[in-house]
Short mmCIF file of C-alpha atoms in Angstrom, two decimals:
data_model
loop_
_atom_site.label_atom_id
_atom_site.label_comp_id
_atom_site.label_asym_id
_atom_site.label_seq_id
_atom_site.Cartn_x
_atom_site.Cartn_y
_atom_site.Cartn_z
CA UNK A 1 159.90 100.37 165.97
CA UNK A 2 157.30 99.48 163.38
CA UNK A 3 157.32 101.65 160.33
CA UNK A 4 154.02 102.65 158.61
CA UNK A 5 153.83 101.46 155.07
CA UNK A 6 152.74 104.06 152.54
CA UNK A 7 150.34 102.58 150.06
CA UNK A 8 151.49 102.68 146.53
CA UNK A 9 149.47 103.91 143.66
CA UNK A 10 148.49 100.38 142.75
CA UNK A 11 147.14 99.74 146.26
CA UNK A 12 144.87 102.81 146.39
CA UNK A 13 141.12 102.58 145.76
CA UNK A 14 140.16 103.25 142.21
CA UNK A 15 136.74 104.88 141.71
CA UNK A 16 134.87 102.83 139.23
CA UNK A 17 132.19 104.42 136.99
CA UNK A 18 128.60 103.91 138.21
CA UNK A 19 126.83 101.18 136.40
CA UNK A 20 123.20 101.64 135.26
CA UNK A 21 120.62 99.63 137.23
CA UNK A 22 119.71 96.34 135.68
CA UNK A 23 116.65 96.33 133.45
CA UNK A 24 113.66 94.45 134.90
CA UNK A 25 113.07 93.06 131.42
CA UNK A 26 115.48 92.04 128.70
CA UNK A 27 116.35 94.70 126.16
CA UNK A 28 114.85 92.56 123.45
CA UNK A 29 111.44 92.98 125.10
CA UNK A 30 111.78 96.63 126.04
CA UNK A 31 113.33 97.95 122.87
CA UNK A 32 115.21 100.37 125.11
CA UNK A 33 116.22 103.66 123.54
CA UNK A 34 118.19 106.64 124.70
CA UNK A 35 115.29 109.14 124.78
CA UNK A 36 113.59 109.23 128.17
CA UNK A 37 110.05 109.78 126.93
CA UNK A 38 110.37 107.06 124.30
CA UNK A 39 111.90 104.69 126.80
CA UNK A 40 109.13 105.24 129.31
CA UNK A 41 106.50 104.73 126.67
CA UNK A 42 108.01 101.48 125.43
CA UNK A 43 108.58 100.21 128.96
CA UNK A 44 104.93 100.94 129.78
CA UNK A 45 103.81 98.99 126.72
CA UNK A 46 106.19 96.10 127.50
CA UNK A 47 104.89 95.86 131.04
CA UNK A 48 101.30 95.90 129.84
CA UNK A 49 100.36 99.32 131.28
CA UNK A 50 99.05 101.47 128.40
CA UNK A 51 97.76 104.99 128.94
CA UNK A 52 94.19 105.45 130.10
CA UNK A 53 91.73 105.78 127.19
CA UNK A 54 90.36 109.11 128.48
CA UNK A 55 93.84 110.63 128.51
CA UNK A 56 94.56 109.29 125.05
CA UNK A 57 91.30 110.82 123.78
CA UNK A 58 91.93 114.21 125.33
CA UNK A 59 95.50 114.29 124.10
CA UNK A 60 94.44 113.42 120.59
CA UNK A 61 91.72 116.08 120.56
CA UNK A 62 93.95 118.89 121.79
CA UNK A 63 96.70 117.93 119.35
CA UNK A 64 94.24 118.06 116.47
CA UNK A 65 92.61 121.25 117.76
CA UNK A 66 95.94 123.08 118.07
CA UNK A 67 97.41 121.95 114.75
CA UNK A 68 94.20 122.09 112.72
CA UNK A 69 95.19 119.07 110.66
CA UNK A 70 96.08 115.84 112.39
CA UNK A 71 95.45 112.65 110.57
CA UNK A 72 92.23 111.73 108.84
CA UNK A 73 89.90 114.29 110.48
CA UNK A 74 90.41 117.84 111.65
CA UNK A 75 88.50 120.10 114.01
CA UNK A 76 88.68 122.86 111.42
CA UNK A 77 87.65 120.70 108.49
CA UNK A 78 84.61 122.08 106.66
CA UNK A 79 82.98 118.68 107.03
CA UNK A 80 83.12 118.96 110.84
CA UNK A 81 84.61 116.80 113.52
CA UNK A 82 82.90 114.58 116.10
CA UNK A 83 85.21 112.89 118.55
CA UNK A 84 84.61 109.15 118.97
CA UNK A 85 84.05 109.54 122.72
CA UNK A 86 81.25 112.08 122.22
CA UNK A 87 77.64 110.87 122.57
CA UNK A 88 75.63 112.41 119.73
CA UNK A 89 72.07 111.18 119.25
CA UNK A 90 71.39 110.09 115.66
CA UNK A 91 68.29 112.32 115.52
CA UNK A 92 70.26 115.47 116.39
CA UNK A 93 70.68 117.99 113.56
CA UNK A 94 74.34 118.99 113.18
CA UNK A 95 75.35 121.82 110.85
CA UNK A 96 78.41 122.12 108.63
CA UNK A 97 81.84 122.42 110.17
CA UNK A 98 80.71 121.65 113.73
CA UNK A 99 83.40 120.51 116.17
CA UNK A 100 82.28 118.17 118.96
CA UNK A 101 85.05 117.37 121.43
CA UNK A 102 85.61 114.38 123.71
CA UNK A 103 82.92 113.36 126.20
CA UNK A 104 80.33 115.81 124.89
CA UNK A 105 76.61 115.00 124.86
CA UNK A 106 74.14 116.10 122.20
CA UNK A 107 70.47 115.17 122.74
CA UNK A 108 67.93 113.86 120.29
CA UNK A 109 66.02 117.15 119.78
CA UNK A 110 69.06 119.40 119.50
CA UNK A 111 69.82 121.54 116.45
CA UNK A 112 73.35 122.92 116.13
CA UNK A 113 74.14 125.58 113.54
CA UNK A 114 77.12 125.79 111.25
CA UNK A 115 80.69 126.15 112.55
CA UNK A 116 79.81 125.71 116.22
CA UNK A 117 82.45 124.38 118.63
CA UNK A 118 81.70 122.14 121.59
CA UNK A 119 84.76 121.86 123.79
CA UNK A 120 85.43 118.67 125.79
CA UNK A 121 82.79 117.86 128.39
CA UNK A 122 80.11 120.30 127.20
CA UNK A 123 76.50 119.16 126.87
CA UNK A 124 73.37 120.18 124.96
CA UNK A 125 70.01 118.73 125.99
CA UNK A 126 66.30 119.05 125.27
CA UNK A 127 64.59 121.12 122.60
CA UNK A 128 67.61 123.37 122.11
CA UNK A 129 68.70 125.26 119.03
CA UNK A 130 72.15 126.84 118.65
CA UNK A 131 72.76 129.39 115.92
CA UNK A 132 75.85 129.55 113.77
CA UNK A 133 79.34 130.10 115.22
CA UNK A 134 78.46 129.43 118.85
CA UNK A 135 81.13 128.17 121.25
CA UNK A 136 80.49 126.00 124.33
CA UNK A 137 83.47 125.83 126.63
CA UNK A 138 84.36 122.84 128.81
CA UNK A 139 81.64 121.94 131.29
CA UNK A 140 78.94 124.17 129.78
CA UNK A 141 75.40 122.78 129.95
CA UNK A 142 72.79 124.19 127.56
CA UNK A 143 69.14 123.19 127.61
CA UNK A 144 67.20 120.72 129.72
CA UNK A 145 64.98 117.72 129.10
CA UNK A 146 61.84 119.69 129.88
CA UNK A 147 58.83 120.75 127.82
CA UNK A 148 59.48 124.01 126.06
CA UNK A 149 62.63 125.19 124.32
CA UNK A 150 65.94 127.01 124.52
CA UNK A 151 66.73 129.16 121.49
CA UNK A 152 70.20 130.70 121.18
CA UNK A 153 71.22 132.95 118.30
CA UNK A 154 74.50 133.25 116.45
CA UNK A 155 78.02 134.08 117.64
CA UNK A 156 77.39 133.39 121.30
CA UNK A 157 80.09 132.22 123.67
CA UNK A 158 79.04 130.14 126.69
CA UNK A 159 81.83 129.84 129.23
CA UNK A 160 83.22 127.07 131.35
CA UNK A 161 80.62 125.30 133.51
CA UNK A 162 77.87 127.80 132.70
CA UNK A 163 74.27 126.54 132.92
CA UNK A 164 71.97 128.05 130.29
CA UNK A 165 68.35 127.10 129.71
CA UNK A 166 67.87 124.86 132.73
CA UNK A 167 64.83 124.58 135.00
CA UNK A 168 64.00 127.66 137.05
CA UNK A 169 64.30 127.88 140.82
CA UNK A 170 60.70 128.93 141.39
CA UNK A 171 58.44 126.79 143.59
CA UNK A 172 55.45 127.95 141.56
CA UNK A 173 56.76 126.12 138.52
CA UNK A 174 54.69 123.03 137.75
CA UNK A 175 56.57 120.00 136.50
CA UNK A 176 55.58 119.26 132.92
CA UNK A 177 54.61 122.83 132.03
CA UNK A 178 56.47 124.26 129.02
CA UNK A 179 59.14 126.84 129.84
CA UNK A 180 61.21 128.95 127.48
CA UNK A 181 64.46 130.85 127.04
CA UNK A 182 65.44 133.01 124.05
CA UNK A 183 68.91 134.53 123.63
CA UNK A 184 69.94 136.82 120.79
CA UNK A 185 73.28 137.20 119.02
CA UNK A 186 76.84 138.10 119.98
CA UNK A 187 76.53 137.50 123.71
CA UNK A 188 79.47 136.53 125.91
CA UNK A 189 78.27 134.43 128.86
CA UNK A 190 81.24 133.71 131.05
CA UNK A 191 82.20 130.90 133.41
CA UNK A 192 79.84 129.56 136.09
CA UNK A 193 76.96 131.83 135.06
CA UNK A 194 73.40 130.53 135.18
CA UNK A 195 70.43 131.59 133.05
CA UNK A 196 67.09 129.91 133.73
CA UNK A 197 64.00 129.30 131.67
CA UNK A 198 60.64 130.89 132.41
CA UNK A 199 58.45 129.75 135.28
CA UNK A 200 55.26 129.44 133.22
CA UNK A 201 54.26 128.67 129.67
CA UNK A 202 52.83 132.15 129.06
CA UNK A 203 56.18 133.87 129.70
CA UNK A 204 59.76 133.62 128.48
CA UNK A 205 63.20 134.53 129.74
CA UNK A 206 64.68 136.85 127.10
CA UNK A 207 68.21 138.14 126.54
CA UNK A 208 68.96 140.46 123.64
CA UNK A 209 72.16 141.07 121.67
CA UNK A 210 75.74 142.09 122.46
CA UNK A 211 75.61 141.54 126.21
CA UNK A 212 78.62 140.74 128.39
CA UNK A 213 77.64 138.54 131.33
CA UNK A 214 80.73 138.01 133.45
CA UNK A 215 81.60 135.09 135.70
CA UNK A 216 79.19 133.72 138.32
CA UNK A 217 76.25 135.90 137.28
CA UNK A 218 72.68 134.67 137.71
CA UNK A 219 69.67 135.60 135.58
CA UNK A 220 66.53 134.06 137.00
CA UNK A 221 63.24 133.05 135.41
CA UNK A 222 61.18 135.46 133.30
CA UNK A 223 63.82 138.21 133.19
CA UNK A 224 63.90 140.54 130.20
CA UNK A 225 67.40 141.73 129.27
CA UNK A 226 67.92 144.24 126.45
CA UNK A 227 71.00 144.91 124.35
CA UNK A 228 74.60 145.97 125.02
CA UNK A 229 74.50 145.50 128.78
CA UNK A 230 77.50 144.69 130.98
CA UNK A 231 76.97 142.62 134.12
CA UNK A 232 80.11 142.40 136.22
CA UNK A 233 80.95 139.25 138.16
CA UNK A 234 78.39 137.97 140.69
CA UNK A 235 75.55 140.17 139.49
CA UNK A 236 72.38 138.40 140.62
CA UNK A 237 69.00 139.15 139.05
CA UNK A 238 65.89 137.72 140.70
CA UNK A 239 62.80 136.69 138.76
CA UNK A 240 60.90 139.05 136.44
CA UNK A 241 63.63 141.73 136.47
CA UNK A 242 63.65 144.03 133.42
CA UNK A 243 66.97 145.49 132.25
CA UNK A 244 66.84 147.90 129.33
CA UNK A 245 69.83 148.78 127.12
CA UNK A 246 73.41 149.87 127.92
CA UNK A 247 73.08 149.17 131.64
CA UNK A 248 76.32 148.59 133.53
CA UNK A 249 76.46 146.83 136.89
CA UNK A 250 79.58 146.62 139.00
CA UNK A 251 80.44 143.44 140.90
CA UNK A 252 78.32 141.72 143.56
CA UNK A 253 75.08 143.53 142.70
CA UNK A 254 71.76 141.96 143.71
CA UNK A 255 68.44 143.01 142.19
CA UNK A 256 65.06 142.32 143.80
CA UNK A 257 62.38 140.59 141.75
CA UNK A 258 60.18 142.71 139.47
CA UNK A 259 62.62 145.66 139.52
CA UNK A 260 63.37 147.70 136.39
CA UNK A 261 66.79 149.09 135.45
CA UNK A 262 66.57 151.92 132.94
CA UNK A 263 68.82 152.41 129.95
CA UNK A 264 72.30 153.89 130.45
CA UNK A 265 72.09 153.46 134.23
CA UNK A 266 75.01 152.42 136.40
CA UNK A 267 74.79 150.26 139.53
CA UNK A 268 77.65 150.61 142.02
CA UNK A 269 79.46 147.57 143.35
CA UNK A 270 77.84 145.69 146.22
CA UNK A 271 74.51 147.47 145.79
CA UNK A 272 71.17 145.89 146.67
CA UNK A 273 68.45 147.13 144.34
CA UNK A 274 64.96 146.89 145.81
CA UNK A 275 63.25 149.56 143.69
CA UNK A 276 63.40 150.81 140.11
CA UNK A 277 66.30 152.77 138.64
CA UNK A 278 65.26 155.38 136.02
CA UNK A 279 67.16 156.03 132.83
CA UNK A 280 70.58 157.71 132.96
CA UNK A 281 70.82 157.39 136.76
CA UNK A 282 73.65 156.16 138.96
CA UNK A 283 72.80 154.33 142.19
CA UNK A 284 74.88 152.75 144.95
CA UNK A 285 74.61 151.55 148.50
CA UNK A 286 73.47 148.60 150.59
CA UNK A 287 69.93 149.82 149.97
CA UNK A 288 70.70 151.61 146.75
CA UNK A 289 70.07 155.35 146.58
CA UNK A 290 70.27 157.74 143.67
CA UNK A 291 73.75 159.28 143.45
CA UNK A 292 73.33 161.48 140.41
CA UNK A 293 73.58 160.91 136.66
CA UNK A 294 75.79 158.38 134.95
CA UNK A 295 77.66 161.14 133.16
CA UNK A 296 80.70 159.04 132.27
CA UNK A 297 78.50 156.36 130.74
CA UNK A 298 76.53 158.95 128.78
CA UNK A 299 79.75 160.50 127.49
CA UNK A 300 81.07 157.13 126.36
CA UNK A 301 77.89 156.43 124.44
CA UNK A 302 77.92 159.65 122.46
CA UNK A 303 75.71 162.03 124.43
CA UNK A 304 76.70 165.62 123.71
CA UNK A 305 77.76 168.15 126.33
CA UNK A 306 74.56 170.09 125.69
CA UNK A 307 72.41 167.03 126.32
CA UNK A 308 74.24 166.20 129.53
CA UNK A 309 73.90 169.79 130.81
CA UNK A 310 70.17 169.64 130.14
CA UNK A 311 69.84 166.31 131.92
CA UNK A 312 71.77 167.65 134.90
CA UNK A 313 69.47 170.66 135.17
CA UNK A 314 66.41 168.41 135.06
CA UNK A 315 67.87 166.07 137.68
CA UNK A 316 68.58 168.96 140.04
CA UNK A 317 65.10 170.42 139.63
CA UNK A 318 63.43 167.07 140.28
CA UNK A 319 65.52 165.58 143.08
CA UNK A 320 67.26 168.64 144.56
CA UNK A 321 64.64 171.42 144.53
CA UNK A 322 65.32 174.71 146.27
CA UNK A 323 63.22 175.82 149.18
CA UNK A 324 62.09 178.78 147.09
CA UNK A 325 60.12 176.39 144.88
CA UNK A 326 58.03 174.30 147.31
CA UNK A 327 55.90 172.47 144.74
CA UNK A 328 55.16 168.77 144.81
CA UNK A 329 56.98 166.05 142.92
CA UNK A 330 54.29 165.64 140.27
CA UNK A 331 54.14 169.40 139.70
CA UNK A 332 57.90 169.52 139.14
CA UNK A 333 57.65 166.85 136.48
CA UNK A 334 54.79 168.67 134.76
CA UNK A 335 56.70 171.97 134.76
CA UNK A 336 59.73 170.38 133.12
CA UNK A 337 57.60 168.72 130.47
CA UNK A 338 56.33 172.19 129.52
CA UNK A 339 59.68 173.98 129.87
CA UNK A 340 60.49 176.20 126.92
CA UNK A 341 63.98 174.84 126.22
CA UNK A 342 64.40 171.63 128.25
CA UNK A 343 61.27 170.08 126.77
CA UNK A 344 62.90 170.31 123.34
CA UNK A 345 65.61 167.82 124.30
CA UNK A 346 64.50 164.21 123.56
CA UNK A 347 66.76 162.77 126.27
CA UNK A 348 65.07 164.98 128.87
CA UNK A 349 61.58 163.83 127.91
CA UNK A 350 62.80 160.22 127.91
CA UNK A 351 64.15 160.57 131.46
CA UNK A 352 60.95 162.21 132.74
CA UNK A 353 58.85 159.45 131.19
CA UNK A 354 61.11 156.82 132.76
CA UNK A 355 60.58 158.42 136.19
CA UNK A 356 56.82 158.42 135.67
CA UNK A 357 56.91 154.75 134.68
CA UNK A 358 58.82 153.89 137.86
CA UNK A 359 56.03 155.49 139.91
CA UNK A 360 53.22 153.55 138.22
CA UNK A 361 50.96 151.40 140.37
CA UNK A 362 52.25 148.11 139.01
CA UNK A 363 55.89 149.01 139.68
CA UNK A 364 58.02 149.00 142.80
CA UNK A 365 58.66 152.73 143.00
CA UNK A 366 61.88 154.65 142.47
CA UNK A 367 65.12 154.29 144.39
CA UNK A 368 65.19 156.91 147.11
CA UNK A 369 67.42 159.96 147.08
CA UNK A 370 69.15 160.88 150.32
CA UNK A 371 67.87 164.48 150.06
CA UNK A 372 64.46 163.45 148.77
CA UNK A 373 61.89 166.26 149.16
CA UNK A 374 58.56 164.77 150.24
CA UNK A 375 56.56 167.97 149.77
#
C-alpha cells in the first residue's frame, strides 16, 4: 500500500513579497521619488506631457489670490495685478490696486476704478465705467460694444454669469442708436441676473443704491429702480417699470410693462402684476390683488404703532367701506384728506397721493381688491 508523503517545511510554497511593476523609463530619466504627487509630476514631465496652460494659469491665480503674496506679483498688491492670460486693451484706464484674473477681457473704452476685482473669465466691454471697489465674479459680462454707455458706481458686486448693460430685448430699438444704463452704489447683483440698457437715446435704465437683486432676476430696458429694494430670485420686470424705495418682492414675481410699485410695498411669491401697487400695500395672486398693508415691512423700517394704526384706518375706509357710507371712491379720498386727525399724519397723505397717482390717465390703474366697492 502506497503511503502519502507529507511535505516538509522546505518543500512548502513560500509566499514571496510582491515586487513593484517595472518602470517604463529608467530611474535616471524619471527621477523617481517616494511622494506620489511628486512622482506623477516628474513622470509627466519625463514623458513629455506637461499640464495644460489654462490649468497652470488658473492654479497660479487661485494660489496667489488665496495667499495674497505669491512670487513677484500679488492680487492684493497696491500696484494691482493683471494676469498674463487676460486681454486688456492698452487704451483702457485701470485704477490703482485692480485685480484682473485669468482669461478676462477689458475693452478699449473701459474705465475701471481703484481696488476693483475681476475674477477669472469676467468681461467688460464698450463705453463702461466701474467705480471703486467693484467686484465682477466669474462669467460676469458688463457693457456692450454699442453707442451709449454703462455707468456703475462704487462698491457693487456683480455675480457669476450676470449680464449688465447689454442690448435691450425691444424690437423698437434701432441699431446704432445710443442706449444707456446707470447704476448707483452698494448694489448686490447676484448670479445669472440680467440688466439691459435703454431702448432709445432719450431714456435711460436707472438703478439706485443699496439694492439686492437675487439670482436670475431680469430688469428690462428703461426701468427706474429706487433705493434699498429687495428682488427675490426670478423677479422679472418688463420695460419701463418704476420701482420706488424699500420694495420687497418674493420669488418668481412678474411685472407688466409700465407698472409702478410704490415704496414699502410687498409682492407675494408667484404674483403677476398687471396694474400699479400703491405705497405701503401688500399684493399677491396670479392676477395680483390687494391683500392689506405691509405692516411687517413698515414695522421693520421704523414706522410707529400710531402711524400704522392710522394707515390701517385709512385703508379700511378706502377699500372696505361700510354700507352705511355709500359714497364714491373719489369722495372717500377727499374726506380722508380733510379728516381732522388722519390728515395730520404725513404717511397717510403720502398713501392717498400714491393712490391718486395710480389712477391717473397715463397710468395702468390700481390693483383690484377682492371686495372692491364700485359705487
